[in-house]
Amino acid sequence: MKKLIVIFGLLLLFSCANEEFEPHQYSKVTVEDVYTDSISIRAITMMQGNVGFAGSKNTFGIYNTGAGKVVTQKIKQDSLDIEFRAVASTSTDFYMLSVANPALLYKTGNRGKMELVYQEDNEKVFYDAMRFWNDQEGIAMGDPTNGCLSIIITRDGGNTWNKLACEALPDGSNAEAAFAASNTNIAIVGNNTWIATGGKKARIFYSPDKAKTWQVFETPIVQGEPTQGIYSVDFYDEMNGFVIGGDYTQPENNKANKAVTNDGGKTWKLVGEGQEPGYRSCVQYLPGREAKELVTVGFKGISFSNDGGQTWKQLSNEAFYTIRFVNDSIAYAAGNGRISKLRFE
């Protein structure tokens, strides 16, 4: 009997190992608006199946996917007109971070309302993205204020945040910044962290140990001008990643705006050269699809690749800033005045 079990197990393992990947042949996407308002939304996060978001006009909220209802609130901070372009969530809390001066970071409070946990006053301050490694440790990044990227870290569940000194980071430049276009300047897999930049340089800052040490890697993405560079980065696992961007002032330019890595971000190779899409603000891997399938969105539409980004198909001209997947065929996307449920078919 034991021999039969071993033989059966080996046959099953051999069979699974030889299964060929069957790519999705998506040809269209159905867009269903679940929330509309007169605000711009560039940052969403999945929260136990629901969609947390924050945007312009001091507004934040949650879309309850089960009930199909949205609840919104407005932050009041003196007389400031606040715009949020970075949000994050853990199993217990929701966080949102504003752009421009002053930078304001809020966390779910114990009294049932958002509480201010970090403020930074500087005429150059401009935060772009935020992510968490776990319930206690998180990171946010922004444009340079003192000669290097602004990176703040929490190790106590977001109650306190500390800014990394420039000495802790690789050499940077005041002209190397990021774009608060989709809250996807940061990618995290396990303890690994990748940060994408643009402007004078389009590079990847990498930490293997939750922001304790850093390296920086060059990319071939178009760079040199303030509007050029990487707008979005995503990693499927520790080795396979993708960046997209370009120049939002020249959205039809489709050269040097898409690149892939298979060695954890150390080296990058351009893909889809001279092919659509051009400029896009967000790229995401489809879950469970072996780093072969991606979707990218921007104000020029929605595109899909089933070969690791080598070729792309435009599925829709619908405009969105950012997207997050629930599974390999359903996602939520946000843009100017709306959040929508997307079904890929």
Tab-separated table of C-alpha atoms in Angstrom:
chain	number	residue	atom	x	y	z
A	1	MET	CA	0.000	0.000	0.000
A	2	LYS	CA	2.807	2.457	0.887
A	3	LYS	CA	4.434	1.824	-2.492
A	4	LEU	CA	1.160	2.550	-4.280
A	5	ILE	CA	0.765	5.827	-2.349
A	6	VAL	CA	4.325	6.878	-3.210
A	7	ILE	CA	3.853	5.994	-6.886
A	8	PHE	CA	0.525	7.851	-7.025
A	9	GLY	CA	2.125	10.895	-5.384
A	10	LEU	CA	5.003	10.909	-7.856
A	11	LEU	CA	2.604	10.613	-10.797
A	12	LEU	CA	0.514	13.493	-9.457
A	13	LEU	CA	3.623	15.652	-8.926
A	14	PHE	CA	4.904	14.851	-12.414
A	15	SER	CA	1.519	15.635	-13.933
A	16	CYS	CA	1.283	19.005	-12.152
A	17	ALA	CA	4.842	19.913	-13.079
A	18	ASN	CA	4.074	19.366	-16.770
A	19	GLU	CA	0.821	21.303	-16.908
A	20	GLU	CA	1.166	24.057	-19.480
A	21	PHE	CA	0.158	27.585	-18.634
A	22	GLU	CA	-2.995	28.548	-20.494
A	23	PRO	CA	-3.121	32.319	-20.892
A	24	HIS	CA	-6.330	34.256	-20.614
A	25	GLN	CA	-7.537	35.601	-23.929
A	26	TYR	CA	-9.332	38.628	-22.569
A	27	SER	CA	-10.891	40.732	-25.329
A	28	LYS	CA	-13.076	43.137	-23.354
A	29	VAL	CA	-13.706	44.577	-19.913
A	30	THR	CA	-17.090	45.438	-18.435
A	31	VAL	CA	-17.060	48.627	-16.360
A	32	GLU	CA	-19.661	49.135	-13.625
A	33	ASP	CA	-19.499	52.377	-11.632
A	34	VAL	CA	-20.037	51.745	-7.934
A	35	TYR	CA	-19.367	55.302	-6.718
A	36	THR	CA	-19.483	58.654	-8.460
A	37	ASP	CA	-18.744	62.111	-7.085
A	38	SER	CA	-16.935	65.299	-8.020
A	39	ILE	CA	-13.603	64.206	-6.522
A	40	SER	CA	-10.416	62.827	-8.003
A	41	ILE	CA	-9.412	59.404	-6.639
A	42	ARG	CA	-5.865	58.135	-7.218
A	43	ALA	CA	-5.505	55.850	-4.179
A	44	ILE	CA	-7.483	52.742	-3.245
A	45	THR	CA	-6.752	49.728	-1.052
A	46	MET	CA	-8.510	46.391	-0.585
A	47	MET	CA	-9.723	45.984	3.017
A	48	GLN	CA	-11.042	42.511	3.812
A	49	GLY	CA	-12.785	42.465	0.455
A	50	ASN	CA	-13.995	46.063	0.635
A	51	VAL	CA	-12.469	49.114	-1.077
A	52	GLY	CA	-10.952	51.864	1.042
A	53	PHE	CA	-10.189	55.126	-0.731
A	54	ALA	CA	-9.255	58.773	-0.306
A	55	GLY	CA	-9.087	61.630	-2.777
A	56	SER	CA	-9.452	65.333	-3.262
A	57	LYS	CA	-11.694	67.773	-1.374
A	58	ASN	CA	-10.761	66.306	2.053
A	59	THR	CA	-12.774	63.177	1.192
A	60	PHE	CA	-12.236	59.545	2.166
A	61	GLY	CA	-14.473	56.523	2.442
A	62	ILE	CA	-15.140	52.831	2.028
A	63	TYR	CA	-17.141	50.860	-0.509
A	64	ASN	CA	-18.791	47.842	1.097
A	65	THR	CA	-18.741	45.321	-1.728
A	66	GLY	CA	-21.215	42.980	-0.031
A	67	ALA	CA	-23.855	45.617	0.652
A	68	GLY	CA	-23.037	47.636	-2.465
A	69	LYS	CA	-22.933	50.851	-0.456
A	70	VAL	CA	-20.407	53.673	-0.062
A	71	VAL	CA	-19.849	55.682	3.105
A	72	THR	CA	-17.773	58.863	2.832
A	73	GLN	CA	-16.503	61.443	5.283
A	74	LYS	CA	-14.515	64.665	5.120
A	75	ILE	CA	-11.436	65.489	7.189
A	76	LYS	CA	-11.425	68.932	8.785
A	77	GLN	CA	-7.945	70.295	9.475
A	78	ASP	CA	-7.975	74.029	10.059
A	79	SER	CA	-9.200	75.518	6.770
A	80	LEU	CA	-6.982	73.339	4.540
A	81	ASP	CA	-8.125	72.001	1.190
A	82	ILE	CA	-6.593	68.514	1.455
A	83	GLU	CA	-5.919	66.043	-1.337
A	84	PHE	CA	-5.022	62.439	-0.556
A	85	ARG	CA	-3.077	60.377	-3.098
A	86	ALA	CA	-1.715	57.647	-0.814
A	87	VAL	CA	-3.689	55.152	1.267
A	88	ALA	CA	-2.870	51.832	2.912
A	89	SER	CA	-4.550	49.288	5.163
A	90	THR	CA	-3.691	46.523	7.598
A	91	SER	CA	-5.956	43.905	9.136
A	92	THR	CA	-7.036	46.459	11.732
A	93	ASP	CA	-6.515	49.981	10.374
A	94	PHE	CA	-6.842	52.359	7.438
A	95	TYR	CA	-4.267	55.056	6.662
A	96	MET	CA	-4.230	58.046	4.318
A	97	LEU	CA	-1.525	60.574	3.470
A	98	SER	CA	-1.930	63.950	1.806
A	99	VAL	CA	0.159	65.587	-0.884
A	100	ALA	CA	1.742	69.054	-0.670
A	101	ASN	CA	2.547	71.178	2.357
A	102	PRO	CA	1.789	70.301	5.105
A	103	ALA	CA	1.942	66.530	4.710
A	104	LEU	CA	-0.770	65.013	6.888
A	105	LEU	CA	-0.965	61.295	7.718
A	106	TYR	CA	-4.119	59.950	9.354
A	107	LYS	CA	-4.842	56.598	10.954
A	108	THR	CA	-8.016	54.902	12.148
A	109	GLY	CA	-8.446	56.082	15.732
A	110	ASN	CA	-9.655	54.221	18.801
A	111	ARG	CA	-12.586	56.616	19.049
A	112	GLY	CA	-14.040	55.731	15.682
A	113	LYS	CA	-12.596	58.619	13.665
A	114	MET	CA	-9.397	59.307	11.759
A	115	GLU	CA	-6.604	60.745	13.877
A	116	LEU	CA	-3.569	62.738	12.732
A	117	VAL	CA	-0.402	60.723	13.554
A	118	TYR	CA	2.229	62.508	11.452
A	119	GLN	CA	2.700	66.010	10.081
A	120	GLU	CA	5.581	67.386	8.050
A	121	ASP	CA	5.906	71.069	7.229
A	122	ASN	CA	8.204	71.917	4.334
A	123	GLU	CA	7.629	73.935	1.184
A	124	LYS	CA	8.995	71.006	-0.870
A	125	VAL	CA	7.118	68.200	0.862
A	126	PHE	CA	5.025	66.000	-1.452
A	127	TYR	CA	4.272	62.366	-0.556
A	128	ASP	CA	3.366	59.923	-3.305
A	129	ALA	CA	2.673	56.413	-1.979
A	130	MET	CA	2.281	54.265	1.135
A	131	ARG	CA	2.388	50.510	1.860
A	132	PHE	CA	2.630	48.155	4.874
A	133	TRP	CA	4.756	45.039	5.315
A	134	ASN	CA	2.564	43.799	8.172
A	135	ASP	CA	0.203	45.158	10.826
A	136	GLN	CA	3.023	46.958	12.634
A	137	GLU	CA	5.487	48.087	9.966
A	138	GLY	CA	4.830	50.438	7.097
A	139	ILE	CA	6.512	52.847	4.696
A	140	ALA	CA	5.620	55.994	2.762
A	141	MET	CA	7.715	57.808	0.180
A	142	GLY	CA	7.756	61.217	-1.409
A	143	ASP	CA	9.756	63.830	-3.280
A	144	PRO	CA	13.089	65.151	-1.959
A	145	THR	CA	13.093	67.844	0.701
A	146	ASN	CA	16.759	67.773	1.784
A	147	GLY	CA	18.627	66.286	-1.146
A	148	CYS	CA	17.228	62.753	-1.052
A	149	LEU	CA	13.915	60.945	-1.352
A	150	SER	CA	11.554	61.431	1.571
A	151	ILE	CA	10.960	58.057	3.230
A	152	ILE	CA	9.087	57.689	6.508
A	153	ILE	CA	8.771	54.455	8.479
A	154	THR	CA	6.508	53.171	11.237
A	155	ARG	CA	7.298	50.166	13.441
A	156	ASP	CA	4.386	50.509	15.881
A	157	GLY	CA	1.271	50.135	13.771
A	158	GLY	CA	1.306	53.663	12.416
A	159	ASN	CA	1.157	55.480	15.728
A	160	THR	CA	4.540	57.138	15.145
A	161	TRP	CA	6.556	57.744	11.964
A	162	ASN	CA	10.245	58.560	11.544
A	163	LYS	CA	11.950	59.995	8.489
A	164	LEU	CA	15.075	58.274	7.173
A	165	ALA	CA	18.204	60.415	7.085
A	166	CYS	CA	19.789	60.943	3.681
A	167	GLU	CA	22.851	59.082	4.951
A	168	ALA	CA	20.733	55.922	5.155
A	169	LEU	CA	19.902	56.049	1.422
A	170	PRO	CA	21.934	55.685	-1.771
A	171	ASP	CA	22.998	58.910	-3.440
A	172	GLY	CA	20.033	60.699	-4.884
A	173	SER	CA	19.201	63.987	-6.508
A	174	ASN	CA	16.861	66.859	-5.820
A	175	ALA	CA	15.625	66.393	-9.381
A	176	GLU	CA	14.851	62.690	-8.851
A	177	ALA	CA	11.339	62.395	-7.471
A	178	ALA	CA	8.193	60.359	-7.981
A	179	PHE	CA	4.671	60.774	-9.315
A	180	ALA	CA	1.606	60.691	-7.079
A	181	ALA	CA	-0.408	59.198	-9.914
A	182	SER	CA	-1.736	55.889	-8.570
A	183	ASN	CA	-0.238	55.069	-5.136
A	184	THR	CA	1.946	52.423	-6.825
A	185	ASN	CA	5.443	53.892	-6.473
A	186	ILE	CA	6.133	51.218	-3.829
A	187	ALA	CA	6.014	47.434	-4.277
A	188	ILE	CA	6.370	44.960	-1.405
A	189	VAL	CA	6.900	41.181	-1.392
A	190	GLY	CA	7.738	39.746	2.017
A	191	ASN	CA	10.520	41.881	3.491
A	192	ASN	CA	11.536	43.137	0.056
A	193	THR	CA	10.698	46.693	-0.958
A	194	TRP	CA	11.056	48.462	-4.296
A	195	ILE	CA	10.557	52.207	-4.841
A	196	ALA	CA	10.271	53.693	-8.343
A	197	THR	CA	11.437	57.183	-9.263
A	198	GLY	CA	11.282	59.603	-12.168
A	199	GLY	CA	12.330	63.031	-13.302
A	200	LYS	CA	16.079	63.463	-13.772
A	201	LYS	CA	16.533	59.737	-13.185
A	202	ALA	CA	14.199	56.739	-13.427
A	203	ARG	CA	15.611	54.243	-10.946
A	204	ILE	CA	14.593	51.547	-8.483
A	205	PHE	CA	15.523	51.884	-4.810
A	206	TYR	CA	15.579	48.421	-3.227
A	207	SER	CA	15.628	47.202	0.365
A	208	PRO	CA	15.764	43.493	1.309
A	209	ASP	CA	15.064	44.108	5.001
A	210	LYS	CA	12.063	46.407	5.401
A	211	ALA	CA	13.942	49.686	4.824
A	212	LYS	CA	16.924	49.018	7.078
A	213	THR	CA	19.426	48.962	4.199
A	214	TRP	CA	19.152	50.172	0.605
A	215	GLN	CA	20.595	49.736	-2.880
A	216	VAL	CA	19.690	51.543	-6.099
A	217	PHE	CA	19.389	50.100	-9.622
A	218	GLU	CA	19.293	51.841	-12.993
A	219	THR	CA	16.443	51.350	-15.487
A	220	PRO	CA	16.158	52.093	-19.240
A	221	ILE	CA	12.845	53.950	-18.786
A	222	VAL	CA	12.723	57.395	-20.437
A	223	GLN	CA	14.101	60.019	-18.036
A	224	GLY	CA	15.718	63.421	-17.783
A	225	GLU	CA	12.669	65.710	-17.826
A	226	PRO	CA	10.406	66.497	-14.836
A	227	THR	CA	7.428	64.675	-16.416
A	228	GLN	CA	9.339	61.548	-17.481
A	229	GLY	CA	10.088	58.346	-15.618
A	230	ILE	CA	8.499	55.412	-13.830
A	231	TYR	CA	4.934	56.048	-12.712
A	232	SER	CA	4.140	52.585	-11.367
A	233	VAL	CA	5.926	49.428	-10.184
A	234	ASP	CA	4.580	45.995	-9.283
A	235	PHE	CA	6.268	42.740	-8.306
A	236	TYR	CA	4.656	39.332	-8.673
A	237	ASP	CA	7.234	37.636	-6.438
A	238	GLU	CA	10.773	38.297	-5.229
A	239	MET	CA	12.231	37.995	-8.727
A	240	ASN	CA	9.632	39.110	-11.267
A	241	GLY	CA	8.628	42.753	-11.545
A	242	PHE	CA	7.319	45.309	-14.006
A	243	VAL	CA	7.498	49.089	-14.350
A	244	ILE	CA	5.516	51.426	-16.568
A	245	GLY	CA	5.347	55.142	-17.141
A	246	GLY	CA	6.629	57.444	-19.818
A	247	ASP	CA	5.677	61.112	-20.083
A	248	TYR	CA	2.115	62.137	-19.312
A	249	THR	CA	2.516	65.241	-21.486
A	250	GLN	CA	3.242	62.945	-24.467
A	251	PRO	CA	0.847	60.048	-23.779
A	252	GLU	CA	1.113	58.523	-27.261
A	253	ASN	CA	4.876	57.963	-26.934
A	254	ASN	CA	5.272	54.206	-26.473
A	255	LYS	CA	9.050	53.876	-26.474
A	256	ALA	CA	11.146	53.284	-23.335
A	257	ASN	CA	8.067	53.314	-21.096
A	258	LYS	CA	7.707	49.608	-20.202
A	259	ALA	CA	10.310	47.299	-18.652
A	260	VAL	CA	10.532	43.924	-16.928
A	261	THR	CA	12.944	42.331	-14.444
A	262	ASN	CA	13.517	38.678	-13.620
A	263	ASP	CA	16.303	39.148	-11.057
A	264	GLY	CA	14.586	41.105	-8.319
A	265	GLY	CA	15.065	44.524	-9.888
A	266	LYS	CA	18.823	44.486	-10.395
A	267	THR	CA	18.495	44.653	-14.190
A	268	TRP	CA	15.620	45.765	-16.412
A	269	LYS	CA	14.787	45.094	-20.044
A	270	LEU	CA	12.524	47.216	-22.218
A	271	VAL	CA	9.498	45.388	-23.655
A	272	GLY	CA	6.791	46.336	-26.100
A	273	GLU	CA	8.998	48.933	-27.753
A	274	GLY	CA	7.072	51.070	-30.217
A	275	GLN	CA	3.852	49.253	-29.295
A	276	GLU	CA	0.826	50.412	-27.385
A	277	PRO	CA	0.252	51.305	-24.673
A	278	GLY	CA	1.998	54.628	-24.330
A	279	TYR	CA	1.935	56.501	-21.034
A	280	ARG	CA	0.113	54.715	-18.217
A	281	SER	CA	-0.162	55.580	-14.516
A	282	CYS	CA	-0.612	52.113	-12.964
A	283	VAL	CA	0.345	48.507	-13.683
A	284	GLN	CA	-0.661	45.393	-11.728
A	285	TYR	CA	-0.013	41.673	-12.078
A	286	LEU	CA	-3.058	39.440	-12.150
A	287	PRO	CA	-2.960	37.158	-9.080
A	288	GLY	CA	-2.099	33.512	-9.618
A	289	ARG	CA	-1.030	33.926	-13.233
A	290	GLU	CA	2.699	33.106	-12.997
A	291	ALA	CA	3.916	36.683	-13.619
A	292	LYS	CA	2.690	36.440	-17.206
A	293	GLU	CA	-0.489	38.503	-17.098
A	294	LEU	CA	-0.721	42.228	-16.356
A	295	VAL	CA	-3.202	45.065	-16.681
A	296	THR	CA	-2.260	48.706	-16.976
A	297	VAL	CA	-4.545	51.725	-16.753
A	298	GLY	CA	-4.320	55.455	-17.391
A	299	PHE	CA	-6.291	58.337	-18.820
A	300	LYS	CA	-5.883	56.757	-22.286
A	301	GLY	CA	-7.508	53.442	-21.382
A	302	ILE	CA	-7.074	49.876	-20.132
A	303	SER	CA	-4.590	47.406	-21.645
A	304	PHE	CA	-3.910	43.708	-21.016
A	305	SER	CA	-0.871	41.477	-21.584
A	306	ASN	CA	-0.744	37.676	-21.288
A	307	ASP	CA	2.940	37.262	-22.171
A	308	GLY	CA	4.747	39.149	-19.433
A	309	GLY	CA	4.369	42.545	-21.078
A	310	GLN	CA	5.900	41.681	-24.447
A	311	THR	CA	2.659	42.466	-26.274
A	312	TRP	CA	-0.509	44.280	-25.211
A	313	LYS	CA	-4.149	44.530	-26.189
A	314	GLN	CA	-6.232	47.649	-25.585
A	315	LEU	CA	-9.456	46.450	-23.949
A	316	SER	CA	-11.155	49.777	-23.303
A	317	ASN	CA	-10.778	53.527	-23.703
A	318	GLU	CA	-12.218	54.096	-20.226
A	319	ALA	CA	-9.983	56.391	-18.171
A	320	PHE	CA	-8.698	55.376	-14.737
A	321	TYR	CA	-5.745	56.333	-12.551
A	322	THR	CA	-5.312	53.186	-10.463
A	323	ILE	CA	-6.466	49.558	-10.187
A	324	ARG	CA	-6.414	46.675	-7.670
A	325	PHE	CA	-7.369	43.048	-8.360
A	326	VAL	CA	-9.686	40.848	-6.301
A	327	ASN	CA	-8.922	37.778	-8.411
A	328	ASP	CA	-7.712	37.138	-11.953
A	329	SER	CA	-10.875	38.467	-13.604
A	330	ILE	CA	-12.331	41.081	-11.230
A	331	ALA	CA	-10.767	44.343	-10.113
A	332	TYR	CA	-11.658	47.773	-8.773
A	333	ALA	CA	-10.352	50.912	-10.434
A	334	ALA	CA	-10.555	54.589	-9.531
A	335	GLY	CA	-10.262	57.780	-11.495
A	336	ASN	CA	-11.663	61.233	-11.918
A	337	GLY	CA	-15.000	61.227	-10.114
A	338	ARG	CA	-15.547	57.512	-9.756
A	339	ILE	CA	-14.710	54.045	-8.492
A	340	SER	CA	-15.682	51.152	-10.762
A	341	LYS	CA	-15.852	47.383	-10.712
A	342	LEU	CA	-14.093	45.831	-13.698
A	343	ARG	CA	-14.851	42.376	-15.109
A	344	PHE	CA	-12.343	41.009	-17.609
A	345	GLU	CA	-13.823	38.675	-20.199
